[in-house]
Amino acid sequence: MSDVRNVIIIGGGPAGYTAALYTARANLNPLVIEGFNWGGQLMITSDVENYPGYADGVMGPTMMQDFRRQAERFGAEFLTDDVTRVDFSERPFKVYVGKDEFVADSVIVATGASARQIGLESELRLQGRGVSYCATCDASFFRDKVVMVVGGGDSALEEATFISRFASKVYLVHRREEFRASPIMVDRARADEKIEFVLNKTIDEVIGDAKVTAVRLQDTQTGEFSEIETDGFFVAIGHDPNTALFLEQLDHEEDSGYLVTRGKSTETNVPGVFAAGDVQDHTYRQAVTAAGSGCAAALDAERYLSDLRHAALTATSSG
């Protein structure tokens, strides 16, 4: 068995790197198993203008490199690999990367969430060039421009309504006539003069070279193709938390898979295991809230480890 570490952080995004920064500065010598796709959703985000401290904006990948470098400066250790299995049944907890075993008295889970994608090659190619998965992050880049939103749930209706504050026109595309969204959200979108509903259509291709210029649609009833010119394409078909590794051991929401934390803390149902960032937040999903959650997890872990040491000292002195 490897030496028992104070804390292992699983995940390399705003939450994981902030937790690494705080635990490193607390002399807890964290090991961050950041994953091959470190940086999370910020790695497919171009300009970030709403993170405090970057007055002139910053590229998403650059911001994640800054986060990582700051944590590394204070002694955080990084492993760029994917966790394949965890065992939280007893302490010290075991975290596996293939056949390699790492053990720690506390674990912070910060594996984030992934925006659902349509899966088109053209969609992937134009990410950050007009294709977006976050209206709060990117709507302001489309001021007085034409935008398309695809989706039929509350999040799609909410994003279309939010984007309409900036855009001159918003096409809301849905593959059916009926929406999964709540009636009040549908009514609110229908009342918005800037939003036009495009129903019974699926996305065939996102068109553009350097940036999005149009979207080709296919009618679900007739099979006919059509094109709509647009400057932006927002995919709002939901997010999936990256929680598959933990579902058998940590409490989670049955329908969505998001990890459940206790009260205002980052504590899970397993004492010593904490969850931070989008892996347990399906409401805000912002880099700044994820970072704040990572800070909270680090402080919770620090207190937990301090209590462990105090209990051990008390047991030793009383023995």
Tab-separated table of C-alpha atoms in Angstrom:
chain	number	residue	atom	x	y	z
A	1	MET	CA	0.000	0.000	0.000
A	2	SER	CA	1.166	3.504	-0.808
A	3	ASP	CA	1.862	6.008	1.936
A	4	VAL	CA	-1.352	7.385	3.389
A	5	ARG	CA	-1.872	10.921	2.145
A	6	ASN	CA	-3.885	13.632	3.828
A	7	VAL	CA	-6.103	14.297	0.842
A	8	ILE	CA	-6.640	13.136	-2.720
A	9	ILE	CA	-8.546	15.414	-5.085
A	10	ILE	CA	-10.257	13.718	-8.010
A	11	GLY	CA	-10.819	16.088	-10.923
A	12	GLY	CA	-9.065	19.032	-12.518
A	13	GLY	CA	-11.393	21.969	-13.076
A	14	PRO	CA	-12.186	25.163	-11.148
A	15	ALA	CA	-13.378	23.192	-8.111
A	16	GLY	CA	-10.532	20.682	-8.062
A	17	TYR	CA	-7.788	23.242	-8.626
A	18	THR	CA	-9.189	25.625	-6.006
A	19	ALA	CA	-9.386	22.752	-3.513
A	20	ALA	CA	-5.786	21.926	-4.431
A	21	LEU	CA	-4.694	25.517	-3.835
A	22	TYR	CA	-6.304	25.709	-0.395
A	23	THR	CA	-5.173	22.286	0.800
A	24	ALA	CA	-1.645	22.882	-0.499
A	25	ARG	CA	-1.403	26.201	1.362
A	26	ALA	CA	-2.609	24.367	4.482
A	27	ASN	CA	0.402	22.032	4.145
A	28	LEU	CA	-1.778	19.019	3.406
A	29	ASN	CA	0.292	18.057	0.338
A	30	PRO	CA	-2.662	17.119	-1.872
A	31	LEU	CA	-2.474	14.688	-4.757
A	32	VAL	CA	-4.654	15.890	-7.624
A	33	ILE	CA	-5.639	13.121	-10.024
A	34	GLU	CA	-6.811	15.576	-12.623
A	35	GLY	CA	-7.800	13.277	-15.487
A	36	PHE	CA	-6.653	13.292	-19.082
A	37	ASN	CA	-9.299	15.915	-19.884
A	38	TRP	CA	-8.180	18.296	-17.146
A	39	GLY	CA	-9.637	21.768	-17.131
A	40	GLY	CA	-13.225	20.630	-17.574
A	41	GLN	CA	-15.732	22.578	-19.626
A	42	LEU	CA	-13.508	25.671	-19.576
A	43	MET	CA	-11.229	23.914	-22.056
A	44	ILE	CA	-13.918	24.271	-24.738
A	45	THR	CA	-14.745	27.849	-23.778
A	46	SER	CA	-13.140	30.683	-25.686
A	47	ASP	CA	-13.514	34.073	-24.007
A	48	VAL	CA	-14.400	34.187	-20.304
A	49	GLU	CA	-15.490	37.674	-19.277
A	50	ASN	CA	-17.438	37.001	-16.087
A	51	TYR	CA	-14.733	35.613	-13.785
A	52	PRO	CA	-13.593	38.184	-11.194
A	53	GLY	CA	-10.023	39.395	-11.559
A	54	TYR	CA	-9.775	39.024	-15.325
A	55	ALA	CA	-10.804	42.563	-16.212
A	56	ASP	CA	-10.000	42.133	-19.904
A	57	GLY	CA	-11.366	38.614	-20.158
A	58	VAL	CA	-9.384	35.423	-20.560
A	59	MET	CA	-9.440	32.297	-22.703
A	60	GLY	CA	-10.917	29.334	-20.854
A	61	PRO	CA	-7.842	27.078	-21.279
A	62	THR	CA	-5.549	29.919	-20.161
A	63	MET	CA	-7.604	30.426	-17.012
A	64	MET	CA	-7.399	26.732	-16.167
A	65	GLN	CA	-3.640	26.781	-16.679
A	66	ASP	CA	-3.459	29.749	-14.288
A	67	PHE	CA	-5.507	27.857	-11.681
A	68	ARG	CA	-3.324	24.795	-12.027
A	69	ARG	CA	-0.042	26.715	-11.866
A	70	GLN	CA	-1.117	28.553	-8.722
A	71	ALA	CA	-1.940	25.296	-6.912
A	72	GLU	CA	1.331	23.782	-8.120
A	73	ARG	CA	3.258	26.759	-6.746
A	74	PHE	CA	2.194	25.793	-3.218
A	75	GLY	CA	3.136	22.145	-3.580
A	76	ALA	CA	0.103	20.387	-5.027
A	77	GLU	CA	1.115	17.195	-6.828
A	78	PHE	CA	-0.605	16.355	-10.111
A	79	LEU	CA	-1.274	13.076	-11.848
A	80	THR	CA	-2.644	13.483	-15.370
A	81	ASP	CA	-4.581	10.260	-15.580
A	82	ASP	CA	-8.109	8.983	-15.028
A	83	VAL	CA	-9.335	7.351	-11.841
A	84	THR	CA	-10.714	3.911	-12.665
A	85	ARG	CA	-12.091	2.789	-9.290
A	86	VAL	CA	-12.589	3.998	-5.725
A	87	ASP	CA	-13.170	2.245	-2.418
A	88	PHE	CA	-14.747	4.434	0.268
A	89	SER	CA	-15.839	1.513	2.470
A	90	GLU	CA	-13.195	2.229	5.105
A	91	ARG	CA	-10.491	4.717	5.929
A	92	PRO	CA	-7.909	5.231	4.576
A	93	PHE	CA	-9.826	5.540	1.329
A	94	LYS	CA	-8.482	3.864	-1.774
A	95	VAL	CA	-8.333	5.476	-5.197
A	96	TYR	CA	-7.145	3.463	-8.180
A	97	VAL	CA	-5.616	4.516	-11.471
A	98	GLY	CA	-5.489	1.236	-13.346
A	99	LYS	CA	-3.416	-1.078	-11.139
A	100	ASP	CA	-1.892	1.766	-9.132
A	101	GLU	CA	-3.407	2.318	-5.697
A	102	PHE	CA	-3.389	5.615	-3.810
A	103	VAL	CA	-4.697	5.979	-0.274
A	104	ALA	CA	-5.727	8.993	1.782
A	105	ASP	CA	-7.573	9.962	4.928
A	106	SER	CA	-9.839	12.294	2.941
A	107	VAL	CA	-11.018	12.619	-0.646
A	108	ILE	CA	-12.494	15.558	-2.515
A	109	VAL	CA	-14.586	14.578	-5.538
A	110	ALA	CA	-14.529	17.367	-8.120
A	111	THR	CA	-15.112	15.541	-11.396
A	112	GLY	CA	-17.571	18.111	-12.734
A	113	ALA	CA	-20.324	17.645	-15.267
A	114	SER	CA	-20.426	17.420	-19.036
A	115	ALA	CA	-22.803	19.304	-21.282
A	116	ARG	CA	-24.774	16.957	-23.477
A	117	GLN	CA	-23.808	17.339	-27.099
A	118	ILE	CA	-25.722	16.571	-30.239
A	119	GLY	CA	-22.693	14.675	-31.508
A	120	LEU	CA	-22.182	16.294	-34.883
A	121	GLU	CA	-18.659	16.683	-36.251
A	122	SER	CA	-19.501	20.256	-37.243
A	123	GLU	CA	-20.721	20.996	-33.710
A	124	LEU	CA	-17.440	19.844	-32.199
A	125	ARG	CA	-15.359	21.685	-34.790
A	126	LEU	CA	-17.100	25.011	-34.098
A	127	GLN	CA	-17.059	24.844	-30.290
A	128	GLY	CA	-16.001	28.266	-29.024
A	129	ARG	CA	-16.553	29.681	-32.516
A	130	GLY	CA	-20.267	30.241	-32.194
A	131	VAL	CA	-21.232	26.904	-30.640
A	132	SER	CA	-21.853	27.255	-26.917
A	133	TYR	CA	-23.329	25.257	-24.052
A	134	CYS	CA	-23.784	28.105	-21.554
A	135	ALA	CA	-25.986	31.150	-22.121
A	136	THR	CA	-24.886	32.830	-18.898
A	137	CYS	CA	-21.286	32.541	-20.042
A	138	ASP	CA	-21.604	33.543	-23.677
A	139	ALA	CA	-24.867	35.394	-24.420
A	140	SER	CA	-23.236	38.825	-24.181
A	141	PHE	CA	-20.974	37.960	-27.125
A	142	PHE	CA	-24.053	37.910	-29.364
A	143	ARG	CA	-25.391	41.368	-28.732
A	144	ASP	CA	-27.633	42.435	-31.645
A	145	LYS	CA	-26.925	39.153	-33.445
A	146	VAL	CA	-29.070	36.198	-34.497
A	147	VAL	CA	-28.850	33.121	-32.282
A	148	MET	CA	-30.301	29.611	-32.325
A	149	VAL	CA	-31.063	27.541	-29.221
A	150	VAL	CA	-31.841	23.824	-29.431
A	151	GLY	CA	-33.699	21.964	-26.696
A	152	GLY	CA	-37.122	21.366	-25.230
A	153	GLY	CA	-36.690	21.442	-21.464
A	154	ASP	CA	-36.767	24.218	-18.890
A	155	SER	CA	-33.076	24.950	-19.407
A	156	ALA	CA	-33.561	25.538	-23.147
A	157	LEU	CA	-36.507	27.874	-22.600
A	158	GLU	CA	-34.652	29.687	-19.839
A	159	GLU	CA	-31.534	30.078	-21.991
A	160	ALA	CA	-33.538	31.357	-24.974
A	161	THR	CA	-35.245	33.935	-22.778
A	162	PHE	CA	-31.936	35.008	-21.258
A	163	ILE	CA	-30.189	35.286	-24.631
A	164	SER	CA	-33.038	37.431	-25.986
A	165	ARG	CA	-31.856	40.235	-23.702
A	166	PHE	CA	-28.797	40.522	-25.934
A	167	ALA	CA	-29.591	39.027	-29.337
A	168	SER	CA	-31.740	40.662	-31.983
A	169	LYS	CA	-33.416	37.316	-32.787
A	170	VAL	CA	-33.539	33.889	-31.124
A	171	TYR	CA	-34.676	30.751	-32.947
A	172	LEU	CA	-35.765	28.040	-30.523
A	173	VAL	CA	-35.538	24.647	-32.211
A	174	HIS	CA	-37.254	21.556	-30.823
A	175	ARG	CA	-37.727	18.160	-32.399
A	176	ARG	CA	-41.366	17.831	-31.307
A	177	GLU	CA	-44.506	19.946	-31.081
A	178	GLU	CA	-44.787	19.582	-27.314
A	179	PHE	CA	-42.175	20.734	-24.806
A	180	ARG	CA	-40.889	18.943	-21.707
A	181	ALA	CA	-40.517	22.373	-20.146
A	182	SER	CA	-43.011	23.657	-17.608
A	183	PRO	CA	-45.978	25.551	-19.123
A	184	ILE	CA	-44.959	28.806	-17.432
A	185	MET	CA	-41.538	28.690	-19.106
A	186	VAL	CA	-43.130	27.993	-22.500
A	187	ASP	CA	-45.603	30.854	-22.034
A	188	ARG	CA	-42.796	33.221	-21.053
A	189	ALA	CA	-40.804	32.339	-24.170
A	190	ARG	CA	-43.851	32.639	-26.431
A	191	ALA	CA	-44.508	36.101	-25.029
A	192	ASP	CA	-41.006	37.235	-25.978
A	193	GLU	CA	-41.182	38.981	-29.346
A	194	LYS	CA	-37.556	38.155	-30.132
A	195	ILE	CA	-38.052	34.385	-29.815
A	196	GLU	CA	-39.364	32.365	-32.760
A	197	PHE	CA	-40.316	28.727	-32.232
A	198	VAL	CA	-39.049	26.264	-34.859
A	199	LEU	CA	-40.775	22.966	-34.082
A	200	ASN	CA	-40.574	19.417	-35.429
A	201	LYS	CA	-37.003	19.994	-36.563
A	202	THR	CA	-33.712	18.264	-35.783
A	203	ILE	CA	-30.197	19.572	-36.328
A	204	ASP	CA	-28.491	18.096	-39.372
A	205	GLU	CA	-25.355	20.239	-39.499
A	206	VAL	CA	-23.808	23.389	-38.073
A	207	ILE	CA	-22.455	25.398	-40.995
A	208	GLY	CA	-19.370	27.603	-40.959
A	209	ASP	CA	-15.613	27.630	-41.402
A	210	ALA	CA	-13.976	30.031	-38.924
A	211	LYS	CA	-17.302	30.617	-37.145
A	212	VAL	CA	-20.954	29.603	-37.215
A	213	THR	CA	-22.882	31.131	-40.120
A	214	ALA	CA	-25.974	28.914	-40.390
A	215	VAL	CA	-27.604	25.679	-39.250
A	216	ARG	CA	-29.178	23.049	-41.491
A	217	LEU	CA	-32.398	21.526	-40.123
A	218	GLN	CA	-34.402	18.459	-41.050
A	219	ASP	CA	-38.160	18.305	-40.650
A	220	THR	CA	-39.156	15.307	-38.526
A	221	GLN	CA	-42.447	14.899	-40.387
A	222	THR	CA	-41.569	15.521	-44.043
A	223	GLY	CA	-37.826	14.832	-44.009
A	224	GLU	CA	-37.195	18.068	-45.861
A	225	PHE	CA	-34.045	20.108	-45.196
A	226	SER	CA	-33.857	23.842	-44.606
A	227	GLU	CA	-31.243	26.349	-43.473
A	228	ILE	CA	-31.404	29.252	-41.060
A	229	GLU	CA	-28.640	31.823	-40.937
A	230	THR	CA	-27.376	32.413	-37.415
A	231	ASP	CA	-24.340	33.834	-35.635
A	232	GLY	CA	-24.553	31.569	-32.602
A	233	PHE	CA	-25.723	28.043	-31.803
A	234	PHE	CA	-26.537	27.201	-28.176
A	235	VAL	CA	-27.023	23.541	-27.260
A	236	ALA	CA	-29.331	23.333	-24.226
A	237	ILE	CA	-30.228	19.653	-23.958
A	238	GLY	CA	-28.933	19.139	-20.434
A	239	HIS	CA	-25.837	18.176	-18.465
A	240	ASP	CA	-24.629	14.887	-17.038
A	241	PRO	CA	-22.551	14.809	-13.839
A	242	ASN	CA	-19.383	12.731	-14.055
A	243	THR	CA	-20.392	10.491	-11.177
A	244	ALA	CA	-20.389	6.943	-12.564
A	245	LEU	CA	-17.406	5.976	-10.368
A	246	PHE	CA	-19.200	6.959	-7.179
A	247	LEU	CA	-22.861	5.974	-7.570
A	248	GLU	CA	-22.568	2.730	-5.594
A	249	GLN	CA	-20.895	4.425	-2.626
A	250	LEU	CA	-22.090	8.020	-2.407
A	251	ASP	CA	-25.635	9.324	-2.037
A	252	HIS	CA	-26.905	10.895	-5.229
A	253	GLU	CA	-30.075	12.100	-6.866
A	254	GLU	CA	-31.694	9.065	-8.418
A	255	ASP	CA	-32.941	10.766	-11.551
A	256	SER	CA	-29.914	12.884	-12.406
A	257	GLY	CA	-26.911	11.257	-10.710
A	258	TYR	CA	-25.699	14.467	-9.065
A	259	LEU	CA	-23.989	13.819	-5.730
A	260	VAL	CA	-25.851	14.926	-2.616
A	261	THR	CA	-24.085	17.006	0.026
A	262	ARG	CA	-25.265	17.823	3.522
A	263	GLY	CA	-26.750	21.227	4.245
A	264	LYS	CA	-24.435	24.064	3.298
A	265	SER	CA	-21.362	21.849	3.562
A	266	THR	CA	-19.579	19.736	0.957
A	267	GLU	CA	-19.878	16.601	3.114
A	268	THR	CA	-21.197	13.430	1.500
A	269	ASN	CA	-22.756	10.477	3.302
A	270	VAL	CA	-19.236	9.067	3.829
A	271	PRO	CA	-17.340	11.018	6.524
A	272	GLY	CA	-14.078	12.231	5.032
A	273	VAL	CA	-15.338	12.277	1.439
A	274	PHE	CA	-16.395	15.657	0.090
A	275	ALA	CA	-17.970	16.746	-3.202
A	276	ALA	CA	-17.357	20.102	-4.861
A	277	GLY	CA	-18.326	21.922	-8.023
A	278	ASP	CA	-20.641	20.856	-10.820
A	279	VAL	CA	-20.588	17.233	-9.699
A	280	GLN	CA	-23.077	18.291	-7.000
A	281	ASP	CA	-24.441	21.548	-8.460
A	282	HIS	CA	-27.035	21.425	-11.235
A	283	THR	CA	-28.310	24.936	-10.531
A	284	TYR	CA	-25.524	27.470	-11.083
A	285	ARG	CA	-22.812	25.626	-13.030
A	286	GLN	CA	-20.405	28.580	-13.193
A	287	ALA	CA	-16.630	28.579	-12.859
A	288	VAL	CA	-16.795	31.018	-9.952
A	289	THR	CA	-19.357	28.978	-7.994
A	290	ALA	CA	-17.363	25.801	-8.664
A	291	ALA	CA	-14.223	27.512	-7.374
A	292	GLY	CA	-16.061	28.654	-4.252
A	293	SER	CA	-17.302	25.126	-3.712
A	294	GLY	CA	-13.742	23.820	-4.083
A	295	CYS	CA	-12.618	26.257	-1.408
A	296	ALA	CA	-15.399	25.028	0.897
A	297	ALA	CA	-14.433	21.394	0.307
A	298	ALA	CA	-10.805	22.145	1.150
A	299	LEU	CA	-11.799	23.862	4.394
A	300	ASP	CA	-14.182	21.022	5.271
A	301	ALA	CA	-11.432	18.474	4.604
A	302	GLU	CA	-8.933	20.466	6.664
A	303	ARG	CA	-11.311	20.529	9.644
A	304	TYR	CA	-12.039	16.838	9.251
A	305	LEU	CA	-8.335	15.950	9.252
A	306	SER	CA	-7.727	18.205	12.240
A	307	ASP	CA	-10.490	16.417	14.158
A	308	LEU	CA	-8.959	13.060	13.196
A	309	ARG	CA	-5.546	14.108	14.546
A	310	HIS	CA	-7.093	15.487	17.718
A	311	ALA	CA	-9.028	12.254	18.284
A	312	ALA	CA	-5.869	10.193	17.745
A	313	LEU	CA	-3.900	12.329	20.205
A	314	THR	CA	-6.653	12.106	22.780
A	315	ALA	CA	-6.794	8.313	22.411
A	316	THR	CA	-3.017	8.077	22.779
A	317	SER	CA	-2.857	10.252	25.896
A	318	SER	CA	-5.788	8.519	27.575
A	319	GLY	CA	-4.303	5.086	26.760
